[in-house]
Amino acid sequence: MLYFDLQSGIPIQRTRDVVIRCLIDHLGEDASALIKDFENPADASVSIQEELAEEMMKIYLLRNQESLEESADVGIVIEGTTVLSGLGDLSRACCYLLGLTYALDLRYPKNLKYS
């Protein structure tokens, strides 16, 4: 279900995604250190898993080729293992990542200390 901003007609999830990315940038950090975007080619799932296996802590977004606005899958990778998937959007994934960081008593990456 998509909710739209009444004034602009832009989906509210898209607005939240842009705000999160801009906030990270405004704080002087690189959004790609926390968020990894993939297009969703069906034959590249193995290479995506290999690429995510090398990550310490990352939110990944698999984008549909037909609709770049909606994500096919959003999930969280910690120490190379996908711990959550199917989260829906970036803002929800950020909330879950913060919760996992505290619940599992993880050290947040130093290069993302302000994000």
N, CA, C and O atoms as CSV, one atom per row, in Angstrom:
chain,resi,resn,atom,element,x,y,z
A,1,MET,N,N,0.838,-1.160,0.000
A,1,MET,CA,C,0.000,0.000,0.000
A,1,MET,C,C,0.891,1.233,0.000
A,1,MET,O,O,1.798,1.358,0.822
A,2,LEU,N,N,0.621,2.143,-0.933
A,2,LEU,CA,C,1.388,3.372,-1.030
A,2,LEU,C,C,0.572,4.536,-0.505
A,2,LEU,O,O,-0.601,4.687,-0.846
A,3,TYR,N,N,1.191,5.350,0.318
A,3,TYR,CA,C,0.569,6.579,0.783
A,3,TYR,C,C,1.236,7.726,0.046
A,3,TYR,O,O,2.457,7.740,-0.114
A,4,PHE,N,N,0.445,8.681,-0.399
A,4,PHE,CA,C,0.961,9.791,-1.167
A,4,PHE,C,C,0.856,11.084,-0.376
A,4,PHE,O,O,-0.095,11.302,0.374
A,5,ASP,N,N,1.856,11.934,-0.563
A,5,ASP,CA,C,1.806,13.278,-0.022
A,5,ASP,C,C,0.751,14.024,-0.830
A,5,ASP,O,O,0.827,14.054,-2.058
A,6,LEU,N,N,-0.214,14.616,-0.175
A,6,LEU,CA,C,-1.332,15.246,-0.874
A,6,LEU,C,C,-0.913,16.426,-1.717
A,6,LEU,O,O,-1.542,16.694,-2.740
A,7,GLN,N,N,0.124,17.141,-1.329
A,7,GLN,CA,C,0.527,18.324,-2.079
A,7,GLN,C,C,1.356,17.979,-3.313
A,7,GLN,O,O,1.166,18.586,-4.367
A,8,SER,N,N,2.250,17.036,-3.206
A,8,SER,CA,C,3.162,16.761,-4.322
A,8,SER,C,C,2.798,15.518,-5.115
A,8,SER,O,O,3.215,15.384,-6.266
A,9,GLY,N,N,2.035,14.609,-4.535
A,9,GLY,CA,C,1.684,13.377,-5.226
A,9,GLY,C,C,2.808,12.339,-5.216
A,9,GLY,O,O,2.705,11.314,-5.890
A,10,ILE,N,N,3.866,12.589,-4.467
A,10,ILE,CA,C,4.998,11.666,-4.384
A,10,ILE,C,C,4.724,10.678,-3.257
A,10,ILE,O,O,4.271,11.081,-2.186
A,11,PRO,N,N,4.991,9.390,-3.475
A,11,PRO,CA,C,4.781,8.419,-2.379
A,11,PRO,C,C,5.589,8.807,-1.140
A,11,PRO,O,O,6.753,9.193,-1.243
A,12,ILE,N,N,4.963,8.701,0.022
A,12,ILE,CA,C,5.606,9.118,1.274
A,12,ILE,C,C,6.858,8.291,1.561
A,12,ILE,O,O,7.808,8.806,2.150
A,13,GLN,N,N,6.878,7.006,1.154
A,13,GLN,CA,C,8.078,6.187,1.361
A,13,GLN,C,C,9.253,6.755,0.571
A,13,GLN,O,O,10.385,6.755,1.055
A,14,ARG,N,N,8.991,7.237,-0.638
A,14,ARG,CA,C,10.056,7.828,-1.455
A,14,ARG,C,C,10.594,9.085,-0.786
A,14,ARG,O,O,11.803,9.318,-0.772
A,15,THR,N,N,9.698,9.893,-0.233
A,15,THR,CA,C,10.112,11.111,0.470
A,15,THR,C,C,10.976,10.754,1.675
A,15,THR,O,O,11.993,11.404,1.920
A,16,ARG,N,N,10.584,9.733,2.427
A,16,ARG,CA,C,11.371,9.301,3.586
A,16,ARG,C,C,12.743,8.804,3.162
A,16,ARG,O,O,13.741,9.104,3.819
A,17,ASP,N,N,12.806,8.042,2.063
A,17,ASP,CA,C,14.096,7.539,1.566
A,17,ASP,C,C,15.036,8.696,1.229
A,17,ASP,O,O,16.216,8.670,1.578
A,18,VAL,N,N,14.505,9.705,0.553
A,18,VAL,CA,C,15.326,10.861,0.173
A,18,VAL,C,C,15.797,11.612,1.412
A,18,VAL,O,O,16.951,12.034,1.475
A,19,VAL,N,N,14.926,11.783,2.388
A,19,VAL,CA,C,15.302,12.491,3.622
A,19,VAL,C,C,16.406,11.739,4.355
A,19,VAL,O,O,17.356,12.356,4.837
A,20,ILE,N,N,16.296,10.411,4.446
A,20,ILE,CA,C,17.330,9.616,5.129
A,20,ILE,C,C,18.664,9.746,4.422
A,20,ILE,O,O,19.692,9.949,5.068
A,21,ARG,N,N,18.659,9.630,3.099
A,21,ARG,CA,C,19.910,9.744,2.340
A,21,ARG,C,C,20.507,11.149,2.455
A,21,ARG,O,O,21.722,11.299,2.584
A,22,CYS,N,N,19.659,12.172,2.407
A,22,CYS,CA,C,20.147,13.547,2.526
A,22,CYS,C,C,20.677,13.832,3.923
A,22,CYS,O,O,21.663,14.554,4.071
A,23,LEU,N,N,20.046,13.282,4.940
A,23,LEU,CA,C,20.525,13.468,6.308
A,23,LEU,C,C,21.916,12.857,6.480
A,23,LEU,O,O,22.797,13.465,7.088
A,24,ILE,N,N,22.105,11.662,5.946
A,24,ILE,CA,C,23.427,11.021,6.022
A,24,ILE,C,C,24.467,11.892,5.332
A,24,ILE,O,O,25.565,12.092,5.851
A,25,ASP,N,N,24.113,12.409,4.154
A,25,ASP,CA,C,25.025,13.271,3.403
A,25,ASP,C,C,25.291,14.571,4.169
A,25,ASP,O,O,26.430,15.036,4.224
A,26,HIS,N,N,24.264,15.147,4.748
A,26,HIS,CA,C,24.402,16.393,5.509
A,26,HIS,C,C,25.326,16.215,6.717
A,26,HIS,O,O,26.042,17.140,7.097
A,27,LEU,N,N,25.305,15.030,7.311
A,27,LEU,CA,C,26.171,14.750,8.455
A,27,LEU,C,C,27.609,14.444,8.044
A,27,LEU,O,O,28.453,14.145,8.890
A,28,GLY,N,N,27.885,14.521,6.735
A,28,GLY,CA,C,29.241,14.356,6.246
A,28,GLY,C,C,29.671,12.920,6.051
A,28,GLY,O,O,30.865,12.630,5.989
A,29,GLU,N,N,28.714,12.023,5.955
A,29,GLU,CA,C,29.036,10.614,5.767
A,29,GLU,C,C,28.571,10.155,4.390
A,29,GLU,O,O,27.776,10.826,3.732
A,30,ASP,N,N,29.069,9.025,3.976
A,30,ASP,CA,C,28.741,8.469,2.669
A,30,ASP,C,C,27.580,7.488,2.819
A,30,ASP,O,O,27.691,6.497,3.542
A,31,ALA,N,N,26.473,7.762,2.140
A,31,ALA,CA,C,25.292,6.888,2.239
A,31,ALA,C,C,25.582,5.486,1.739
A,31,ALA,O,O,24.961,4.526,2.195
A,32,SER,N,N,26.515,5.353,0.808
A,32,SER,CA,C,26.826,4.022,0.280
A,32,SER,C,C,27.551,3.150,1.306
A,32,SER,O,O,27.673,1.941,1.107
A,33,ALA,N,N,28.030,3.740,2.392
A,33,ALA,CA,C,28.643,2.947,3.456
A,33,ALA,C,C,27.587,2.211,4.278
A,33,ALA,O,O,27.899,1.231,4.955
A,34,LEU,N,N,26.342,2.679,4.221
A,34,LEU,CA,C,25.260,2.056,4.972
A,34,LEU,C,C,24.224,1.393,4.065
A,34,LEU,O,O,23.626,0.383,4.437
A,35,ILE,N,N,24.012,1.963,2.870
A,35,ILE,CA,C,22.934,1.508,1.982
A,35,ILE,C,C,23.531,1.032,0.660
A,35,ILE,O,O,24.336,1.728,0.040
A,36,LYS,N,N,23.127,-0.151,0.246
A,36,LYS,CA,C,23.592,-0.725,-1.025
A,36,LYS,C,C,22.378,-0.941,-1.923
A,36,LYS,O,O,21.453,-1.668,-1.560
A,37,ASP,N,N,22.383,-0.308,-3.094
A,37,ASP,CA,C,21.297,-0.446,-4.067
A,37,ASP,C,C,21.678,-1.441,-5.149
A,37,ASP,O,O,22.798,-1.427,-5.658
A,38,PHE,N,N,20.731,-2.305,-5.491
A,38,PHE,CA,C,20.897,-3.254,-6.589
A,38,PHE,C,C,19.686,-3.162,-7.496
A,38,PHE,O,O,18.558,-2.998,-7.030
A,39,GLU,N,N,19.925,-3.270,-8.800
A,39,GLU,CA,C,18.804,-3.486,-9.699
A,39,GLU,C,C,18.490,-4.963,-9.633
A,39,GLU,O,O,19.344,-5.754,-9.233
A,40,ASN,N,N,17.295,-5.352,-10.014
A,40,ASN,CA,C,16.833,-6.715,-9.777
A,40,ASN,C,C,16.882,-7.596,-11.028
A,40,ASN,O,O,15.839,-8.050,-11.499
A,41,PRO,N,N,18.078,-7.844,-11.573
A,41,PRO,CA,C,18.137,-8.822,-12.653
A,41,PRO,C,C,18.027,-10.234,-12.085
A,41,PRO,O,O,18.673,-10.561,-11.090
A,42,ALA,N,N,17.222,-11.054,-12.711
A,42,ALA,CA,C,16.956,-12.396,-12.183
A,42,ALA,C,C,18.213,-13.268,-12.162
A,42,ALA,O,O,18.348,-14.122,-11.285
A,43,ASP,N,N,19.127,-13.073,-13.104
A,43,ASP,CA,C,20.295,-13.952,-13.200
A,43,ASP,C,C,21.452,-13.526,-12.297
A,43,ASP,O,O,22.463,-14.225,-12.233
A,44,ALA,N,N,21.327,-12.395,-11.597
A,44,ALA,CA,C,22.452,-11.896,-10.802
A,44,ALA,C,C,22.290,-12.149,-9.308
A,44,ALA,O,O,23.027,-11.568,-8.511
A,45,SER,N,N,21.354,-12.995,-8.907
A,45,SER,CA,C,21.118,-13.193,-7.477
A,45,SER,C,C,22.328,-13.795,-6.770
A,45,SER,O,O,22.576,-13.493,-5.602
A,46,VAL,N,N,23.071,-14.630,-7.455
A,46,VAL,CA,C,24.266,-15.228,-6.840
A,46,VAL,C,C,25.333,-14.166,-6.609
A,46,VAL,O,O,25.962,-14.143,-5.551
A,47,SER,N,N,25.545,-13.289,-7.583
A,47,SER,CA,C,26.564,-12.249,-7.410
A,47,SER,C,C,26.152,-11.243,-6.340
A,47,SER,O,O,27.008,-10.695,-5.646
A,48,ILE,N,N,24.850,-10.994,-6.199
A,48,ILE,CA,C,24.381,-10.100,-5.144
A,48,ILE,C,C,24.659,-10.720,-3.782
A,48,ILE,O,O,25.130,-10.029,-2.879
A,49,GLN,N,N,24.379,-12.000,-3.617
A,49,GLN,CA,C,24.651,-12.683,-2.348
A,49,GLN,C,C,26.144,-12.690,-2.031
A,49,GLN,O,O,26.533,-12.520,-0.875
A,50,GLU,N,N,26.982,-12.886,-3.048
A,50,GLU,CA,C,28.433,-12.860,-2.835
A,50,GLU,C,C,28.890,-11.474,-2.402
A,50,GLU,O,O,29.745,-11.336,-1.527
A,51,GLU,N,N,28.311,-10.448,-3.024
A,51,GLU,CA,C,28.683,-9.081,-2.683
A,51,GLU,C,C,28.237,-8.729,-1.258
A,51,GLU,O,O,28.965,-8.060,-0.525
A,52,LEU,N,N,27.055,-9.175,-0.878
A,52,LEU,CA,C,26.556,-8.900,0.471
A,52,LEU,C,C,27.315,-9.701,1.534
A,52,LEU,O,O,27.400,-9.277,2.686
A,53,ALA,N,N,27.862,-10.851,1.152
A,53,ALA,CA,C,28.602,-11.684,2.107
A,53,ALA,C,C,29.868,-10.991,2.603
A,53,ALA,O,O,30.406,-11.362,3.646
A,54,GLU,N,N,30.343,-10.001,1.877
A,54,GLU,CA,C,31.554,-9.284,2.256
A,54,GLU,C,C,31.277,-8.088,3.165
A,54,GLU,O,O,32.215,-7.447,3.638
A,55,GLU,N,N,30.008,-7.779,3.417
A,55,GLU,CA,C,29.644,-6.580,4.166
A,55,GLU,C,C,29.583,-6.848,5.669
A,55,GLU,O,O,29.167,-7.922,6.103
A,56,MET,N,N,30.001,-5.858,6.453
A,56,MET,CA,C,29.933,-5.969,7.904
A,56,MET,C,C,28.535,-5.592,8.409
A,56,MET,O,O,27.929,-6.334,9.181
A,57,MET,N,N,28.033,-4.445,7.972
A,57,MET,CA,C,26.693,-4.000,8.353
A,57,MET,C,C,26.158,-3.144,7.203
A,57,MET,O,O,26.751,-2.126,6.848
A,58,LYS,N,N,25.037,-3.566,6.631
A,58,LYS,CA,C,24.545,-2.876,5.444
A,58,LYS,C,C,23.047,-3.083,5.298
A,58,LYS,O,O,22.521,-4.143,5.636
A,59,ILE,N,N,22.366,-2.068,4.795
A,59,ILE,CA,C,20.979,-2.186,4.362
A,59,ILE,C,C,21.029,-2.334,2.844
A,59,ILE,O,O,21.683,-1.546,2.161
A,60,TYR,N,N,20.338,-3.345,2.318
A,60,TYR,CA,C,20.331,-3.510,0.866
A,60,TYR,C,C,18.931,-3.288,0.325
A,60,TYR,O,O,17.934,-3.604,0.974
A,61,LEU,N,N,18.882,-2.733,-0.887
A,61,LEU,CA,C,17.629,-2.499,-1.590
A,61,LEU,C,C,17.738,-3.117,-2.977
A,61,LEU,O,O,18.602,-2.730,-3.764
A,62,LEU,N,N,16.881,-4.062,-3.277
A,62,LEU,CA,C,16.787,-4.628,-4.618
A,62,LEU,C,C,15.668,-3.903,-5.340
A,62,LEU,O,O,14.517,-3.954,-4.908
A,63,ARG,N,N,15.986,-3.238,-6.414
A,63,ARG,CA,C,15.008,-2.442,-7.162
A,63,ARG,C,C,14.458,-3.239,-8.335
A,63,ARG,O,O,15.191,-3.976,-8.995
A,64,ASN,N,N,13.174,-3.090,-8.589
A,64,ASN,CA,C,12.562,-3.661,-9.782
A,64,ASN,C,C,13.028,-2.886,-10.995
A,64,ASN,O,O,13.174,-1.665,-10.932
A,65,GLN,N,N,13.264,-3.576,-12.102
A,65,GLN,CA,C,13.645,-2.878,-13.319
A,65,GLN,C,C,12.462,-2.125,-13.903
A,65,GLN,O,O,12.645,-1.076,-14.520
A,66,GLU,N,N,11.247,-2.641,-13.718
A,66,GLU,CA,C,10.066,-1.990,-14.257
A,66,GLU,C,C,9.729,-0.715,-13.495
A,66,GLU,O,O,9.377,0.298,-14.100
A,67,SER,N,N,9.835,-0.762,-12.182
A,67,SER,CA,C,9.463,0.366,-11.336
A,67,SER,C,C,10.605,0.664,-10.378
A,67,SER,O,O,10.802,-0.049,-9.393
A,68,LEU,N,N,11.352,1.713,-10.668
A,68,LEU,CA,C,12.470,2.072,-9.799
A,68,LEU,C,C,11.998,2.711,-8.501
A,68,LEU,O,O,12.790,2.871,-7.572
A,69,GLU,N,N,10.723,3.078,-8.418
A,69,GLU,CA,C,10.181,3.675,-7.200
A,69,GLU,C,C,9.975,2.634,-6.105
A,69,GLU,O,O,10.182,2.930,-4.928
A,70,GLU,N,N,9.571,1.417,-6.478
A,70,GLU,CA,C,9.293,0.386,-5.486
A,70,GLU,C,C,10.459,-0.587,-5.398
A,70,GLU,O,O,11.084,-0.913,-6.407
A,71,SER,N,N,10.741,-1.040,-4.210
A,71,SER,CA,C,11.810,-2.005,-4.004
A,71,SER,C,C,11.234,-3.412,-4.009
A,71,SER,O,O,10.193,-3.677,-3.407
A,72,ALA,N,N,11.934,-4.314,-4.701
A,72,ALA,CA,C,11.514,-5.715,-4.705
A,72,ALA,C,C,11.820,-6.354,-3.355
A,72,ALA,O,O,11.063,-7.197,-2.874
A,73,ASP,N,N,12.928,-5.951,-2.751
A,73,ASP,CA,C,13.302,-6.491,-1.449
A,73,ASP,C,C,14.180,-5.474,-0.736
A,73,ASP,O,O,15.030,-4.833,-1.353
A,74,VAL,N,N,13.971,-5.334,0.548
A,74,VAL,CA,C,14.799,-4.485,1.397
A,74,VAL,C,C,15.169,-5.336,2.599
A,74,VAL,O,O,14.306,-5.962,3.215
A,75,GLY,N,N,16.452,-5.358,2.931
A,75,GLY,CA,C,16.876,-6.190,4.044
A,75,GLY,C,C,18.122,-5.655,4.715
A,75,GLY,O,O,18.675,-4.626,4.328
A,76,ILE,N,N,18.548,-6.389,5.739
A,76,ILE,CA,C,19.711,-6.005,6.536
A,76,ILE,C,C,20.703,-7.152,6.555
A,76,ILE,O,O,20.344,-8.310,6.769
A,77,VAL,N,N,21.964,-6.800,6.325
A,77,VAL,CA,C,23.060,-7.767,6.380
A,77,VAL,C,C,23.971,-7.366,7.536
A,77,VAL,O,O,24.395,-6.214,7.633
A,78,ILE,N,N,24.267,-8.322,8.406
A,78,ILE,CA,C,25.214,-8.109,9.498
A,78,ILE,C,C,26.246,-9.220,9.431
A,78,ILE,O,O,25.907,-10.403,9.448
A,79,GLU,N,N,27.510,-8.825,9.356
A,79,GLU,CA,C,28.647,-9.739,9.271
A,79,GLU,C,C,28.461,-10.775,8.157
A,79,GLU,O,O,28.718,-11.963,8.350
A,80,GLY,N,N,28.008,-10.302,6.988
A,80,GLY,CA,C,27.895,-11.161,5.814
A,80,GLY,C,C,26.666,-12.039,5.764
A,80,GLY,O,O,26.497,-12.803,4.814
A,81,THR,N,N,25.797,-11.952,6.767
A,81,THR,CA,C,24.598,-12.790,6.825
A,81,THR,C,C,23.362,-11.912,6.756
A,81,THR,O,O,23.249,-10.926,7.483
A,82,THR,N,N,22.436,-12.274,5.880
A,82,THR,CA,C,21.173,-11.549,5.808
A,82,THR,C,C,20.338,-11.934,7.021
A,82,THR,O,O,19.902,-13.079,7.147
A,83,VAL,N,N,20.119,-10.972,7.911
A,83,VAL,CA,C,19.381,-11.257,9.143
A,83,VAL,C,C,17.901,-10.916,9.011
A,83,VAL,O,O,17.067,-11.540,9.667
A,84,LEU,N,N,17.566,-9.948,8.182
A,84,LEU,CA,C,16.175,-9.593,7.917
A,84,LEU,C,C,16.018,-9.273,6.443
A,84,LEU,O,O,16.905,-8.675,5.833
A,85,SER,N,N,14.896,-9.667,5.873
A,85,SER,CA,C,14.587,-9.320,4.491
A,85,SER,C,C,13.096,-9.058,4.382
A,85,SER,O,O,12.333,-9.360,5.300
A,86,GLY,N,N,12.693,-8.501,3.267
A,86,GLY,CA,C,11.282,-8.199,3.052
A,86,GLY,C,C,10.765,-7.091,3.946
A,86,GLY,O,O,9.613,-7.136,4.377
A,87,LEU,N,N,11.595,-6.091,4.236
A,87,LEU,CA,C,11.196,-5.031,5.163
A,87,LEU,C,C,10.335,-3.958,4.510
A,87,LEU,O,O,9.683,-3.188,5.216
A,88,GLY,N,N,10.315,-3.888,3.209
A,88,GLY,CA,C,9.404,-2.967,2.537
A,88,GLY,C,C,10.019,-1.670,2.073
A,88,GLY,O,O,9.927,-1.341,0.890
A,89,ASP,N,N,10.648,-0.914,2.967
A,89,ASP,CA,C,11.237,0.356,2.559
A,89,ASP,C,C,12.439,0.697,3.441
A,89,ASP,O,O,12.685,0.068,4.470
A,90,LEU,N,N,13.172,1.714,2.999
A,90,LEU,CA,C,14.415,2.093,3.662
A,90,LEU,C,C,14.188,2.600,5.082
A,90,LEU,O,O,14.972,2.288,5.978
A,91,SER,N,N,13.143,3.366,5.299
A,91,SER,CA,C,12.922,3.923,6.642
A,91,SER,C,C,12.655,2.815,7.659
A,91,SER,O,O,13.137,2.889,8.790
A,92,ARG,N,N,11.904,1.806,7.279
A,92,ARG,CA,C,11.645,0.677,8.180
A,92,ARG,C,C,12.944,-0.106,8.432
A,92,ARG,O,O,13.199,-0.553,9.550
A,93,ALA,N,N,13.754,-0.264,7.385
A,93,ALA,CA,C,15.020,-0.984,7.532
A,93,ALA,C,C,15.963,-0.243,8.485
A,93,ALA,O,O,16.670,-0.876,9.269
A,94,CYS,N,N,15.976,1.083,8.424
A,94,CYS,CA,C,16.816,1.860,9.343
A,94,CYS,C,C,16.366,1.668,10.786
A,94,CYS,O,O,17.198,1.540,11.684
A,95,CYS,N,N,15.065,1.648,11.010
A,95,CYS,CA,C,14.540,1.422,12.365
A,95,CYS,C,C,14.937,0.041,12.877
A,95,CYS,O,O,15.381,-0.105,14.016
A,96,TYR,N,N,14.771,-0.972,12.022
A,96,TYR,CA,C,15.151,-2.326,12.431
A,96,TYR,C,C,16.648,-2.439,12.686
A,96,TYR,O,O,17.069,-3.133,13.611
A,97,LEU,N,N,17.456,-1.761,11.873
A,97,LEU,CA,C,18.899,-1.818,12.073
A,97,LEU,C,C,19.296,-1.221,13.416
A,97,LEU,O,O,20.151,-1.767,14.113
A,98,LEU,N,N,18.685,-0.114,13.777
A,98,LEU,CA,C,18.971,0.470,15.092
A,98,LEU,C,C,18.555,-0.485,16.205
A,98,LEU,O,O,19.289,-0.665,17.176
A,99,GLY,N,N,17.395,-1.090,16.070
A,99,GLY,CA,C,16.938,-2.049,17.075
A,99,GLY,C,C,17.856,-3.245,17.187
A,99,GLY,O,O,18.171,-3.685,18.292
A,100,LEU,N,N,18.292,-3.781,16.046
A,100,LEU,CA,C,19.215,-4.921,16.065
A,100,LEU,C,C,20.559,-4.540,16.688
A,100,LEU,O,O,21.162,-5.325,17.420
A,101,THR,N,N,21.016,-3.331,16.388
A,101,THR,CA,C,22.298,-2.875,16.927
A,101,THR,C,C,22.267,-2.868,18.452
A,101,THR,O,O,23.218,-3.300,19.104
A,102,TYR,N,N,21.176,-2.379,19.008
A,102,TYR,CA,C,21.064,-2.340,20.472
A,102,TYR,C,C,20.741,-3.710,21.059
A,102,TYR,O,O,21.310,-4.090,22.082
A,103,ALA,N,N,19.838,-4.457,20.429
A,103,ALA,CA,C,19.428,-5.761,20.978
A,103,ALA,C,C,20.572,-6.769,20.954
A,103,ALA,O,O,20.708,-7.579,21.872
A,104,LEU,N,N,21.391,-6.722,19.910
A,104,LEU,CA,C,22.496,-7.662,19.790
A,104,LEU,C,C,23.793,-7.107,20.358
A,104,LEU,O,O,24.832,-7.765,20.306
A,105,ASP,N,N,23.731,-5.888,20.903
A,105,ASP,CA,C,24.893,-5.223,21.490
A,105,ASP,C,C,26.055,-5.174,20.497
A,105,ASP,O,O,27.184,-5.553,20.809
A,106,LEU,N,N,25.740,-4.694,19.291
A,106,LEU,CA,C,26.751,-4.587,18.241
A,106,LEU,C,C,27.436,-3.230,18.302
A,106,LEU,O,O,26.860,-2.250,18.775
A,107,ARG,N,N,28.658,-3.186,17.823
A,107,ARG,CA,C,29.350,-1.923,17.677
A,107,ARG,C,C,28.960,-1.330,16.340
A,107,ARG,O,O,29.101,-1.974,15.300
A,108,TYR,N,N,28.475,-0.115,16.368
A,108,TYR,CA,C,28.108,0.573,15.138
A,108,TYR,C,C,29.397,0.951,14.410
A,108,TYR,O,O,30.348,1.382,15.062
A,109,PRO,N,N,29.465,0.810,13.097
A,109,PRO,CA,C,30.699,1.141,12.360
A,109,PRO,C,C,31.136,2.576,12.613
A,109,PRO,O,O,30.310,3.489,12.608
A,110,LYS,N,N,32.425,2.779,12.832
A,110,LYS,CA,C,32.945,4.102,13.142
A,110,LYS,C,C,32.754,5.087,12.004
A,110,LYS,O,O,32.605,6.286,12.239
A,111,ASN,N,N,32.757,4.586,10.754
A,111,ASN,CA,C,32.583,5.505,9.629
A,111,ASN,C,C,31.134,5.974,9.505
A,111,ASN,O,O,30.832,6.798,8.641
A,112,LEU,N,N,30.243,5.474,10.339
A,112,LEU,CA,C,28.842,5.890,10.340
A,112,LEU,C,C,28.418,6.401,11.715
A,112,LEU,O,O,27.259,6.248,12.101
A,113,LYS,N,N,29.328,6.993,12.443
A,113,LYS,CA,C,29.029,7.353,13.819
A,113,LYS,C,C,27.948,8.418,13.948
A,113,LYS,O,O,27.331,8.520,15.008
A,114,TYR,N,N,27.693,9.211,12.918
A,114,TYR,CA,C,26.660,10.233,13.006
A,114,TYR,C,C,25.327,9.789,12.381
A,114,TYR,O,O,24.301,10.425,12.620
A,115,SER,N,N,25.326,8.734,11.603
A,115,SER,CA,C,24.109,8.328,10.873
A,115,SER,C,C,23.167,7.549,11.736
A,115,SER,O,O,22.103,7.136,11.273
